[in-house]
CSV table of C-alpha atoms and ligand atoms in Angstrom, one decimal:
chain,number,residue,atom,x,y,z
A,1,UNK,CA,-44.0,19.9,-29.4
A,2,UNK,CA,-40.9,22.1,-28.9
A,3,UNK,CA,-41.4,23.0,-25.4
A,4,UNK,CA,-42.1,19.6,-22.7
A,5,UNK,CA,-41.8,19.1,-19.1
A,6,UNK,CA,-39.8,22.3,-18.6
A,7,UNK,CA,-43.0,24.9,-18.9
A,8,UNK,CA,-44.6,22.8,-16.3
A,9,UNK,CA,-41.5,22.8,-14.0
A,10,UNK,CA,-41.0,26.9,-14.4
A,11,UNK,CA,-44.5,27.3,-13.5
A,12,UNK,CA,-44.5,25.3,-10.7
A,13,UNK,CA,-41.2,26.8,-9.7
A,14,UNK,CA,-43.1,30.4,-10.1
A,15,UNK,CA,-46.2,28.8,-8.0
A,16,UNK,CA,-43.8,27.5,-5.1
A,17,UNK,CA,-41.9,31.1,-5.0
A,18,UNK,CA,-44.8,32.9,-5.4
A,19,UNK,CA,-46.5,30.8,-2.4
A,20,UNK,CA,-42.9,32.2,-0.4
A,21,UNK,CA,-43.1,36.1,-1.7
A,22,UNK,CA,-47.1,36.0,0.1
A,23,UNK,CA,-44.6,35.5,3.3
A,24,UNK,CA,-42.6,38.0,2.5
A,25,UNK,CA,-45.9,40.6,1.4
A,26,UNK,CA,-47.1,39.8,4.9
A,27,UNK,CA,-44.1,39.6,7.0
A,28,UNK,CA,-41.5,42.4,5.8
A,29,UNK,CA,-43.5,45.4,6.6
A,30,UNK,CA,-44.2,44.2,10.0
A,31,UNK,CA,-40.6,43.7,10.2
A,32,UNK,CA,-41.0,39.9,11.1
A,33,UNK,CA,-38.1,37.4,10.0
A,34,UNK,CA,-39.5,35.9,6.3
A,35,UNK,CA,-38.4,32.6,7.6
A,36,UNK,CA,-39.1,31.8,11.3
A,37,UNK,CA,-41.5,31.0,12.7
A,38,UNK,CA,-43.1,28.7,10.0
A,39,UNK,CA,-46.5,29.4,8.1
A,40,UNK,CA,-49.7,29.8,10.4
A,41,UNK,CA,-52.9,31.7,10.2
A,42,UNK,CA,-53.0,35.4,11.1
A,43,UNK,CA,-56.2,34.7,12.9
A,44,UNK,CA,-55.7,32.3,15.0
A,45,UNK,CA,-51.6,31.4,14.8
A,46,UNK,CA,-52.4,27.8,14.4
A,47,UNK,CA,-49.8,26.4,12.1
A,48,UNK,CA,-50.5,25.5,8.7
A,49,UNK,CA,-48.9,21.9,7.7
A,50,UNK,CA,-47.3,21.0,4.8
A,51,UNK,CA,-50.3,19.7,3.2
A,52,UNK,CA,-52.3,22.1,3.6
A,53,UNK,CA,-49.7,25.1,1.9
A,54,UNK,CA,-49.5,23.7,-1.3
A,55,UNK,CA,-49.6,26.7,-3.6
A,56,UNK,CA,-53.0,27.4,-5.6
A,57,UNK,CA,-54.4,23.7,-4.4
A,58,UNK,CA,-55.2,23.9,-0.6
A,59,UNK,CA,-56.2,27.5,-1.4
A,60,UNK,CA,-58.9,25.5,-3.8
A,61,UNK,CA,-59.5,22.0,-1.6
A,62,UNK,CA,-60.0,24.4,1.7
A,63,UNK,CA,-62.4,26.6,-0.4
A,64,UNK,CA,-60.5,29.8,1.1
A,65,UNK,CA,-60.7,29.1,4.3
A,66,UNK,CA,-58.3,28.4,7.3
A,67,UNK,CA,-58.7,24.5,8.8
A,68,UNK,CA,-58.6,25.1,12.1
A,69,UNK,CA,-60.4,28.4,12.8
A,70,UNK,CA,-62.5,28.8,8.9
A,71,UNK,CA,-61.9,32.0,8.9
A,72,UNK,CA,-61.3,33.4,5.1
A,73,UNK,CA,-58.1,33.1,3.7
A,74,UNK,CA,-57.4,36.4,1.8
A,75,UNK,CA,-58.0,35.8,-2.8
A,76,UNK,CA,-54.3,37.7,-2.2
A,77,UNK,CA,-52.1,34.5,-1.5
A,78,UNK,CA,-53.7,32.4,-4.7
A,79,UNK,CA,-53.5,35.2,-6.7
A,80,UNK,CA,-49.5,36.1,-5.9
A,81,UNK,CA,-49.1,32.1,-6.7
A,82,UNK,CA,-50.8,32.5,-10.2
A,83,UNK,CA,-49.5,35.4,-11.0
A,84,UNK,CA,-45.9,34.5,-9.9
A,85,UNK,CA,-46.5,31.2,-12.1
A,86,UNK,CA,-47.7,32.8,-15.2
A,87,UNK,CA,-44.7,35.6,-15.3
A,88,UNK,CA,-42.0,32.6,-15.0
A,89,UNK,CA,-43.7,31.1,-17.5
A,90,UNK,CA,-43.9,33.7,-19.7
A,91,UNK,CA,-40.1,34.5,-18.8
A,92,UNK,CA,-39.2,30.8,-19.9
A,93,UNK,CA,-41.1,31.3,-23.3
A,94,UNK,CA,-39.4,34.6,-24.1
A,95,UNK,CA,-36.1,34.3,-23.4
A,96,UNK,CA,-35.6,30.4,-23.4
A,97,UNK,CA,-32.8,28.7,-20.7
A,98,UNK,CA,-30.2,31.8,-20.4
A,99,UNK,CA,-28.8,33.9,-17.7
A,100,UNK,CA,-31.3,36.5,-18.4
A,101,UNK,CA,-34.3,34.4,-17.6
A,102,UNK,CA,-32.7,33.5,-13.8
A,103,UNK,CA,-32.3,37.2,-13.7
A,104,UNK,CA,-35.6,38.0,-14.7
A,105,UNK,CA,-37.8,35.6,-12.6
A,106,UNK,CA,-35.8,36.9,-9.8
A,107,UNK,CA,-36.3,40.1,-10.3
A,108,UNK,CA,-39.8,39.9,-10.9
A,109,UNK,CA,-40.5,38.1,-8.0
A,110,UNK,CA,-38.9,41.1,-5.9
A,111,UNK,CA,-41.0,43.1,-8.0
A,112,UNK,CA,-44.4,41.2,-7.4
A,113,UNK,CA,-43.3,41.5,-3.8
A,114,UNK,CA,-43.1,45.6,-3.8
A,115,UNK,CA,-46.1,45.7,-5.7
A,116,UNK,CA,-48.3,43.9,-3.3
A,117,UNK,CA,-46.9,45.1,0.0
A,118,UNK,CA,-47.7,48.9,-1.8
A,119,UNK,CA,-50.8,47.9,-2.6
A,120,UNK,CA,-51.3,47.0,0.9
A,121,UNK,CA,-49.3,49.1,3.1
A,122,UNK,CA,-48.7,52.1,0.7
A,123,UNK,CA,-45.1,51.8,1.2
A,124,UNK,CA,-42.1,50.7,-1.3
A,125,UNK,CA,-39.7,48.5,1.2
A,126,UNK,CA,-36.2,49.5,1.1
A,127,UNK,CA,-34.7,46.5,2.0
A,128,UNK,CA,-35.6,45.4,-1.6
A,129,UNK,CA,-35.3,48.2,-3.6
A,130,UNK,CA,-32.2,49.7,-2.2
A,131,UNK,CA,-30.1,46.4,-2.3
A,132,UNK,CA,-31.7,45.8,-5.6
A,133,UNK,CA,-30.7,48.9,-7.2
A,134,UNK,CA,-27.0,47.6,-6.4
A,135,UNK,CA,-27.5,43.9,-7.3
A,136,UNK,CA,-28.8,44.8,-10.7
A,137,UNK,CA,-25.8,47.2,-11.0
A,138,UNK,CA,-23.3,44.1,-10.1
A,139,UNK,CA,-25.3,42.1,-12.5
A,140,UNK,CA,-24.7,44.2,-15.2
A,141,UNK,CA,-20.8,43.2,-15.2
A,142,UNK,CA,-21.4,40.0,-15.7
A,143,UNK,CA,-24.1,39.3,-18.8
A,144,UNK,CA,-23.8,40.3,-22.2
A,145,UNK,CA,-28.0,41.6,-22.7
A,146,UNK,CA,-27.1,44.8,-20.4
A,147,UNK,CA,-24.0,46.9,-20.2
A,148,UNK,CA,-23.3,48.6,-17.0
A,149,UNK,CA,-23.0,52.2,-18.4
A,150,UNK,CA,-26.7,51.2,-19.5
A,151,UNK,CA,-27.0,49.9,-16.1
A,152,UNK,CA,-25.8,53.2,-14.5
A,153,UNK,CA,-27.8,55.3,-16.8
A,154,UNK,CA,-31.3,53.8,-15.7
A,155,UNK,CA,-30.8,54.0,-12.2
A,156,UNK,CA,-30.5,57.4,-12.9
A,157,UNK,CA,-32.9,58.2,-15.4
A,158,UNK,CA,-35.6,55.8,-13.9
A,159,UNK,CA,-34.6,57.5,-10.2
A,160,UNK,CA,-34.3,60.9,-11.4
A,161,UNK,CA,-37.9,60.8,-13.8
A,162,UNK,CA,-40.1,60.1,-10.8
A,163,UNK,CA,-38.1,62.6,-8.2
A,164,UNK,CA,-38.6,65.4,-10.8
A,165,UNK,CA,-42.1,64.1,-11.7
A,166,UNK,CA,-42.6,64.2,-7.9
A,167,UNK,CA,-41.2,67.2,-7.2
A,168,UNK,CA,-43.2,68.9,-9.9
A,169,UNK,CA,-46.0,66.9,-8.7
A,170,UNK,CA,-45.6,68.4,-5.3
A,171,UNK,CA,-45.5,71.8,-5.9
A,172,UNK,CA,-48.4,71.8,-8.6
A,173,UNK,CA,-50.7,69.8,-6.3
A,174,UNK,CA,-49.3,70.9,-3.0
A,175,UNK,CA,-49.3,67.4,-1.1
A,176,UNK,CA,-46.6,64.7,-2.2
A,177,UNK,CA,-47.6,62.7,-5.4
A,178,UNK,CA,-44.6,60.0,-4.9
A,179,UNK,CA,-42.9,59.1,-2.0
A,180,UNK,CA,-39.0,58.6,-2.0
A,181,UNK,CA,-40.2,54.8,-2.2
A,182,UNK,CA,-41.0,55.2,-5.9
A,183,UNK,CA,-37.6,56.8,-6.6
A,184,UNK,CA,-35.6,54.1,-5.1
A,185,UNK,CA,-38.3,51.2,-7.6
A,186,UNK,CA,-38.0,53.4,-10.7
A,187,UNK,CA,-33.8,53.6,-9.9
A,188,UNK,CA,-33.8,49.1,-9.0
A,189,UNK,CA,-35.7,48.4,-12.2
A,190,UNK,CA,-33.3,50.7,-14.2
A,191,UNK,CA,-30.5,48.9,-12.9
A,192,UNK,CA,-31.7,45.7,-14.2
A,193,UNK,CA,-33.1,46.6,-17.5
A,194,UNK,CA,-31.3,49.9,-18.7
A,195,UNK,CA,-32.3,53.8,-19.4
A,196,UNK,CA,-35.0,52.7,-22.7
A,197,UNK,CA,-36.5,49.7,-21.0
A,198,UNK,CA,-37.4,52.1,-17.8
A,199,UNK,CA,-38.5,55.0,-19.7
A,200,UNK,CA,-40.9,52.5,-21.4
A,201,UNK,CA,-41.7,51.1,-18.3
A,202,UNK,CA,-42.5,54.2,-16.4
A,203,UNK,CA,-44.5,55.7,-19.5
A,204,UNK,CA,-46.7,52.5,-19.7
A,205,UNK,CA,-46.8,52.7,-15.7
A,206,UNK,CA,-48.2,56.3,-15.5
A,207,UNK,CA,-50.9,55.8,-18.6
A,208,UNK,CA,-52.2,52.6,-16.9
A,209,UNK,CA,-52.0,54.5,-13.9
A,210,UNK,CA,-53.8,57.6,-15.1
A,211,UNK,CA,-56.6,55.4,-16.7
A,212,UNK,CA,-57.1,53.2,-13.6
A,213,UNK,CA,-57.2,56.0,-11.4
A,214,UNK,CA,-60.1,57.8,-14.1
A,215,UNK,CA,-61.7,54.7,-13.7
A,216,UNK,CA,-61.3,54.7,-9.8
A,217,UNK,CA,-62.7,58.0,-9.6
A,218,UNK,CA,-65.5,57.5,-11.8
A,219,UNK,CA,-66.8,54.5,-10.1
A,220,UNK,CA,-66.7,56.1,-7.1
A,221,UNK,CA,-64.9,53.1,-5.2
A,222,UNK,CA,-61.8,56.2,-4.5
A,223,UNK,CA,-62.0,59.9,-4.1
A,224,UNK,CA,-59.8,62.6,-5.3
A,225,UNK,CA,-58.0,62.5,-2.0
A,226,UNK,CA,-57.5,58.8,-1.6
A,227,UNK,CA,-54.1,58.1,-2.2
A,228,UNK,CA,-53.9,55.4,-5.2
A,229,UNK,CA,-50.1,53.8,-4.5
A,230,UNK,CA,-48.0,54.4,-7.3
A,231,UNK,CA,-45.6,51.1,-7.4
A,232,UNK,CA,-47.9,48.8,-8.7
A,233,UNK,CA,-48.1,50.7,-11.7
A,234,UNK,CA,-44.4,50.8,-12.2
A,235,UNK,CA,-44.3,47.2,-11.4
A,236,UNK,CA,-46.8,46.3,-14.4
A,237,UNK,CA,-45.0,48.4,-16.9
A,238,UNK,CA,-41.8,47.4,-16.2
A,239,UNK,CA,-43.1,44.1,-16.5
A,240,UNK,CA,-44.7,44.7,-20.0
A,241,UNK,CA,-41.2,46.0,-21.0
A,242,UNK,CA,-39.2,43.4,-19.7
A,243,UNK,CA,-41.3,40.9,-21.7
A,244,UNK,CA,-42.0,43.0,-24.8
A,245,UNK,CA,-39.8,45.7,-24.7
A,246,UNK,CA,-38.5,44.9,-28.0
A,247,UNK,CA,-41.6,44.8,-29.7
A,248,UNK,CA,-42.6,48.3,-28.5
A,249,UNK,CA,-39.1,50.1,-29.5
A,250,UNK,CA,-39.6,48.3,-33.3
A,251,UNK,CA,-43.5,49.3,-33.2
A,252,UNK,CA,-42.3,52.8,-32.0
A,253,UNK,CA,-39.5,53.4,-34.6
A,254,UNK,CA,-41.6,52.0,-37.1
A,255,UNK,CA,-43.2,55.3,-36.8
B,1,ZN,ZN1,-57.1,30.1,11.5
């Protein structure tokens, strides 16, 4: 087989960070330091050892539920470890051991990050987006698979889309359809994959969107007035570009 150890390593490296971005879903919108004090249970803030906090497994040998005090461990933190796993793992298989890989795991664990604490908290944290947008702009000076005019371009086209969509959006509907939180995601994932790849990205973000909010409103689990947070969506089709972006632009011009 062409591929050996190294798919097990990069998804065990995606399961270990992912285990450390449920940390950071938890801890950076209650403004808590993502490294001390160490792991313990939101319930009852006994710590959680070593053995224990082994991504995916103690989840499973615990049966989703804390040692000490058994209450239920959210299906959130396995899920961000799986998911975090499978994405670097996909990375790996796509784009092999380059530069762009590092960049892309990375990314897309600040990514998984936004996506969950908006899914959560409804908000889009700035102190990843906004020092995103300008690490992905630095990046872009240094690799050869994004120039930094393309760079430039999507954090402006991927910013500017969702403001106007917003602002259109605001005015039509007369409450506010995306926050300012969106405009600084849509600008960060520009930086790091250029004006197509975020125009793809936010196209496949708003039709999943759309569908899943039909569905949401059908199935009467939200009503017309629930707000449904927008970033998630972004997250997933930016992530369907940055793996198959290729594909889709040769599908599309094959038109
Ligand atoms: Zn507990």
């Amino acid at each position: 087989m062409y591929y050996g150890i190294e798919i097990i390593l990069i998804f065990v490296l995606g399961l270990i960070v992912g285990s450390f971005s449920n940390v950071c879903i938890y801890r950076i919108p209650r403004n808590e330091s993502i490294i001390f004090p160490a792991s313990h249970c939101p319930k009852c803030r006994s710590n959680i050892s070593p053995k224990d906090n082994i991504p995916l497994l103690s989840y499973i040998l615990l049966k989703g539920k804390c040692r000490n005090c058994k209450s239920k461990i959210s299906i959130q933190y396995p899920v961000v470890e799986f998911l975090s796993g499978l994405i670097y793992l996909i990375i790996y298989l796509i784009y092999g051991l380059s530069a762009q890989t590092l960049i892309y795991i990375i990314l897309s664990s600040a990514l998984v990050i936004i996506a969950f604490i908006d899914l959560n908290e409804q908000i889009v944290p700035d102190v990843i987006s906004l020092p995103g947008i300008v690490i992905g702009f630095i990046i872009s000076f240094f690799v050869t698979y994004i120039s930094s005019i393309n760079s430039a371009l999507g954090v402006l086209v991927g910013g500017g889309i969702i403001l106007i969509i917003g602002m259109a959006g605001s005015v039509i509907f007369k409450k506010e359809a995306m926050g300012g939180g969106d405009v600084k995601l849509a600008a960060m994932i520009g930086a790091f994959l250029g004006w197509k790849y975020i125009v793809i990205s936010l196209f496949l973000g708003f039709f999943v969107g759309a569908l899943a909010g039909i569905f949401l409103i059908m199935s009467k689990i939200k009503s017309r007035e629930d707000v449904v947070p927008f970033g998630p969506f972004i997250v997933l089709g930016s992530f369907i570009t940055l793996l198959w972006g290729e594909k889709i632009i040769s599908w599309y011009i094959g038109f």
